[in-house]
Amino acid sequence: MADKSDEYALRLSYLEQADANSLAVARLYLEMASGEHYSNRDYALSLFDKADAIFALHLPTSRDAAIAGLALSLNNRAALELEAEEWDWAVDAASQAVSLRRDRLRNCIGRKDDTERLDLGYSLAALVLALRGAGRNDLACDAARDAIRVLGKFAGLDNQEAFVLLTKLICIYADLCRMIDQLPDAGLLMPLAKSFYTTRKGRVK
C-alpha cells in the first residue's frame, strides 16, 4: 500500500499541471491539512494557509464555493488547535468559521438549510470547546446556548448526526452553567425536551 503522502504528491502534481490555483488544489491542500496530527501542527497550518490563499483568490468569481471552502478550512484549523490545546488560536479560527457559516445560513434562501445549519452547529461546538479550554466559561456558555438554539430545529427529526451533536452540546451547556453558577435556560431547553418526548412517544406504540 502506497504511503498517503505519496498519493497526495501525485494528486497535487496532477492538479497543479492543470491549474495551480484551482479550487480542486485548494480542496486537496485542505484535505492534506485536515489529515495531519497535531504533532505536525506547523506543517498542517502551512497547508491550511495555502488552501485559504487559493480560496480567497476565487471570492470574486466563485464566491459561494470559496466561502464554503474557507469556512471548512477555518473549522478544521480550529479542530487542530483544539487538539494541540492552543486555545486562543482555536477561538480565533472557530470564531471566523462561525461568522462565515452564519452568513451562509442567513443567505440560504429558497432551499433546504439543513446542511448549512448543521455546519454552523459544528463550528459553534468548536468555539464552545475553545472558549472553555481558554477558561472563558461565561462566553463558552453563551456560545453553547447559541449552538443549541441553532440546532434546535433538528429536535425530534430523524437526523442522527444532528441529534448526537445537539445532545452533547446540551450536556456541555448544563456543565458550563454549573461552573459559572447559573441556571440553564428553561425556555431554551423545555421545547427541545417536548420535541424529543413527542417523537419518542410516536415511535413507541
Short mmCIF file of C-alpha atoms in Angstrom, two decimals:
data_model
loop_
_atom_site.label_atom_id
_atom_site.label_comp_id
_atom_site.label_asym_id
_atom_site.label_seq_id
_atom_site.Cartn_x
_atom_site.Cartn_y
_atom_site.Cartn_z
CA MET A 1 0.00 0.00 0.00
CA ALA A 2 1.46 3.36 -1.06
CA ASP A 3 2.18 5.91 1.61
CA LYS A 4 -0.55 8.55 1.93
CA SER A 5 1.97 11.31 1.35
CA ASP A 6 2.94 9.75 -1.98
CA GLU A 7 -0.70 9.64 -3.01
CA TYR A 8 -1.15 13.30 -2.10
CA ALA A 9 2.00 14.26 -4.00
CA LEU A 10 0.77 12.52 -7.15
CA ARG A 11 -2.68 14.09 -6.94
CA LEU A 12 -1.24 17.52 -6.23
CA SER A 13 1.18 17.28 -9.15
CA TYR A 14 -1.62 16.27 -11.50
CA LEU A 15 -3.96 19.06 -10.37
CA GLU A 16 -1.27 21.74 -10.41
CA GLN A 17 -0.41 20.93 -14.03
CA ALA A 18 -3.94 21.90 -14.99
CA ASP A 19 -4.24 24.96 -12.71
CA ALA A 20 -2.11 25.54 -9.63
CA ASN A 21 -4.70 27.97 -8.22
CA SER A 22 -7.83 25.92 -8.84
CA LEU A 23 -10.43 25.16 -6.20
CA ALA A 24 -9.52 21.50 -6.61
CA VAL A 25 -5.96 22.26 -5.50
CA ALA A 26 -7.26 24.28 -2.55
CA ARG A 27 -9.52 21.41 -1.50
CA LEU A 28 -6.62 18.97 -1.71
CA TYR A 29 -4.45 21.22 0.48
CA LEU A 30 -7.38 21.34 2.91
CA GLU A 31 -7.73 17.56 2.88
CA MET A 32 -3.99 17.15 3.49
CA ALA A 33 -4.01 19.66 6.35
CA SER A 34 -7.07 18.13 7.98
CA GLY A 35 -5.46 14.70 8.00
CA GLU A 36 -2.34 15.83 9.86
CA HIS A 37 -1.78 15.01 13.53
CA TYR A 38 -1.45 17.99 15.85
CA SER A 39 2.17 16.99 16.49
CA ASN A 40 2.78 18.22 12.93
CA ARG A 41 0.94 21.45 13.68
CA ASP A 42 3.30 23.82 11.84
CA TYR A 43 3.16 21.77 8.65
CA ALA A 44 -0.61 21.43 8.87
CA LEU A 45 -1.01 25.18 9.36
CA SER A 46 1.15 25.85 6.32
CA LEU A 47 -1.22 23.66 4.27
CA PHE A 48 -4.27 25.45 5.68
CA ASP A 49 -2.65 28.76 4.73
CA LYS A 50 -2.07 27.57 1.15
CA ALA A 51 -5.68 26.39 0.87
CA ASP A 52 -7.04 29.65 2.28
CA ALA A 53 -4.95 31.75 -0.10
CA ILE A 54 -6.40 29.94 -3.10
CA PHE A 55 -9.96 30.06 -1.75
CA ALA A 56 -9.54 33.82 -1.29
CA LEU A 57 -8.49 34.17 -4.94
CA HIS A 58 -11.82 32.71 -6.01
CA LEU A 59 -14.03 35.00 -3.91
CA PRO A 60 -14.73 37.43 -6.81
CA THR A 61 -15.70 34.69 -9.30
CA SER A 62 -16.90 31.66 -7.29
CA ARG A 63 -17.95 33.30 -4.05
CA ASP A 64 -20.23 30.59 -2.64
CA ALA A 65 -17.75 27.75 -3.23
CA ALA A 66 -14.84 29.85 -1.96
CA ILE A 67 -16.63 30.86 1.24
CA ALA A 68 -17.71 27.26 1.84
CA GLY A 69 -14.08 26.20 1.46
CA LEU A 70 -12.78 28.93 3.75
CA ALA A 71 -15.37 28.09 6.40
CA LEU A 72 -14.45 24.40 6.34
CA SER A 73 -10.76 25.26 6.43
CA LEU A 74 -11.21 27.50 9.46
CA ASN A 75 -13.37 24.90 11.17
CA ASN A 76 -10.75 22.17 10.65
CA ARG A 77 -7.98 24.56 11.66
CA ALA A 78 -9.87 25.13 14.91
CA ALA A 79 -10.09 21.35 15.43
CA LEU A 80 -6.31 21.08 15.02
CA GLU A 81 -5.72 23.89 17.51
CA LEU A 82 -8.11 22.24 19.97
CA GLU A 83 -6.13 19.01 19.80
CA ALA A 84 -2.91 20.97 20.29
CA GLU A 85 -4.53 22.87 23.20
CA GLU A 86 -3.70 26.16 21.52
CA TRP A 87 -6.87 27.69 22.90
CA ASP A 88 -6.54 31.29 21.72
CA TRP A 89 -5.76 30.22 18.15
CA ALA A 90 -8.67 27.78 18.31
CA VAL A 91 -11.00 30.57 19.47
CA ASP A 92 -9.84 32.78 16.60
CA ALA A 93 -10.31 30.13 13.90
CA ALA A 94 -13.64 28.90 15.27
CA SER A 95 -14.98 32.46 15.57
CA GLN A 96 -14.18 33.14 11.93
CA ALA A 97 -15.76 29.85 10.85
CA VAL A 98 -18.91 30.69 12.84
CA SER A 99 -19.13 34.11 11.17
CA LEU A 100 -18.82 32.69 7.66
CA ARG A 101 -21.23 29.84 8.30
CA ARG A 102 -23.77 32.08 9.98
CA ASP A 103 -23.78 34.24 6.86
CA ARG A 104 -24.23 31.16 4.68
CA LEU A 105 -27.20 30.05 6.76
CA ARG A 106 -28.69 33.54 6.72
CA ASN A 107 -28.39 33.67 2.93
CA CYS A 108 -29.83 30.19 2.45
CA ILE A 109 -32.98 31.41 0.75
CA GLY A 110 -35.20 29.18 -1.34
CA ARG A 111 -33.51 25.90 -0.47
CA LYS A 112 -33.38 23.49 2.46
CA ASP A 113 -30.90 24.74 5.03
CA ASP A 114 -30.15 21.52 6.98
CA THR A 115 -26.55 21.26 5.76
CA GLU A 116 -25.69 24.89 6.48
CA ARG A 117 -27.40 24.71 9.88
CA LEU A 118 -25.50 21.58 10.90
CA ASP A 119 -22.21 23.05 9.66
CA LEU A 120 -22.81 26.14 11.81
CA GLY A 121 -23.58 23.86 14.74
CA TYR A 122 -20.20 22.16 14.38
CA SER A 123 -18.35 25.47 14.23
CA LEU A 124 -20.21 26.74 17.30
CA ALA A 125 -19.33 23.50 19.10
CA ALA A 126 -15.66 24.08 18.27
CA LEU A 127 -15.97 27.64 19.60
CA VAL A 128 -17.56 26.34 22.82
CA LEU A 129 -14.68 23.91 23.39
CA ALA A 130 -12.07 26.54 22.56
CA LEU A 131 -13.56 29.12 24.92
CA ARG A 132 -13.89 26.53 27.66
CA GLY A 133 -10.27 25.48 27.15
CA ALA A 134 -9.22 29.12 27.39
CA GLY A 135 -11.04 29.40 30.72
CA ARG A 136 -13.65 31.80 29.35
CA ASN A 137 -16.56 29.79 30.68
CA ASP A 138 -19.13 32.58 30.58
CA LEU A 139 -18.55 33.13 26.86
CA ALA A 140 -18.45 29.37 26.29
CA CYS A 141 -21.85 29.12 27.96
CA ASP A 142 -23.25 31.84 25.68
CA ALA A 143 -21.85 30.06 22.62
CA ALA A 144 -23.33 26.75 23.77
CA ARG A 145 -26.72 28.41 24.19
CA ASP A 146 -26.40 29.83 20.69
CA ALA A 147 -25.45 26.42 19.28
CA ILE A 148 -28.42 24.74 20.93
CA ARG A 149 -30.71 27.41 19.52
CA VAL A 150 -29.30 26.87 16.01
CA LEU A 151 -29.57 23.08 16.24
CA GLY A 152 -32.95 23.11 17.99
CA LYS A 153 -34.65 22.81 14.62
CA PHE A 154 -33.42 19.21 14.47
CA ALA A 155 -35.03 18.22 17.78
CA GLY A 156 -37.47 15.43 17.09
CA LEU A 157 -36.34 14.99 13.50
CA ASP A 158 -34.73 11.86 12.11
CA ASN A 159 -31.19 13.20 11.80
CA GLN A 160 -28.83 11.10 13.88
CA GLU A 161 -25.77 13.29 13.32
CA ALA A 162 -27.58 16.44 14.43
CA PHE A 163 -29.18 14.59 17.37
CA VAL A 164 -25.78 13.43 18.67
CA LEU A 165 -24.26 16.90 18.34
CA LEU A 166 -27.25 18.58 19.96
CA THR A 167 -27.34 16.22 22.93
CA LYS A 168 -23.59 16.65 23.50
CA LEU A 169 -23.97 20.41 23.45
CA ILE A 170 -26.86 20.27 25.90
CA CYS A 171 -24.66 18.30 28.31
CA ILE A 172 -21.76 20.74 27.87
CA TYR A 173 -24.11 23.69 28.33
CA ALA A 174 -25.50 22.24 31.56
CA ASP A 175 -21.97 21.67 32.86
CA LEU A 176 -20.90 25.20 31.94
CA CYS A 177 -23.96 26.62 33.71
CA ARG A 178 -22.91 24.73 36.82
CA MET A 179 -19.35 26.04 36.53
CA ILE A 180 -20.45 29.67 36.36
CA ASP A 181 -23.20 29.17 38.95
CA GLN A 182 -26.02 29.88 36.52
CA LEU A 183 -29.29 28.05 35.97
CA PRO A 184 -29.81 26.56 32.49
CA ASP A 185 -32.29 28.45 30.32
CA ALA A 186 -35.55 26.54 30.75
CA GLY A 187 -37.12 28.49 27.89
CA LEU A 188 -34.42 27.12 25.60
CA LEU A 189 -34.41 23.52 26.80
CA MET A 190 -38.07 22.75 27.51
CA PRO A 191 -39.25 22.94 23.87
CA LEU A 192 -36.44 20.56 22.92
CA ALA A 193 -37.42 18.12 25.67
CA LYS A 194 -41.03 18.21 24.45
CA SER A 195 -39.92 17.54 20.87
CA PHE A 196 -37.76 14.61 21.95
CA TYR A 197 -40.57 13.19 24.09
CA THR A 198 -43.22 13.61 21.39
CA THR A 199 -41.05 11.90 18.81
CA ARG A 200 -40.19 9.01 21.11
CA LYS A 201 -43.82 8.60 22.11
CA GLY A 202 -44.82 8.49 18.45
CA ARG A 203 -42.32 5.71 17.73
CA VAL A 204 -43.16 3.55 20.75
CA LYS A 205 -46.67 2.21 20.27
#
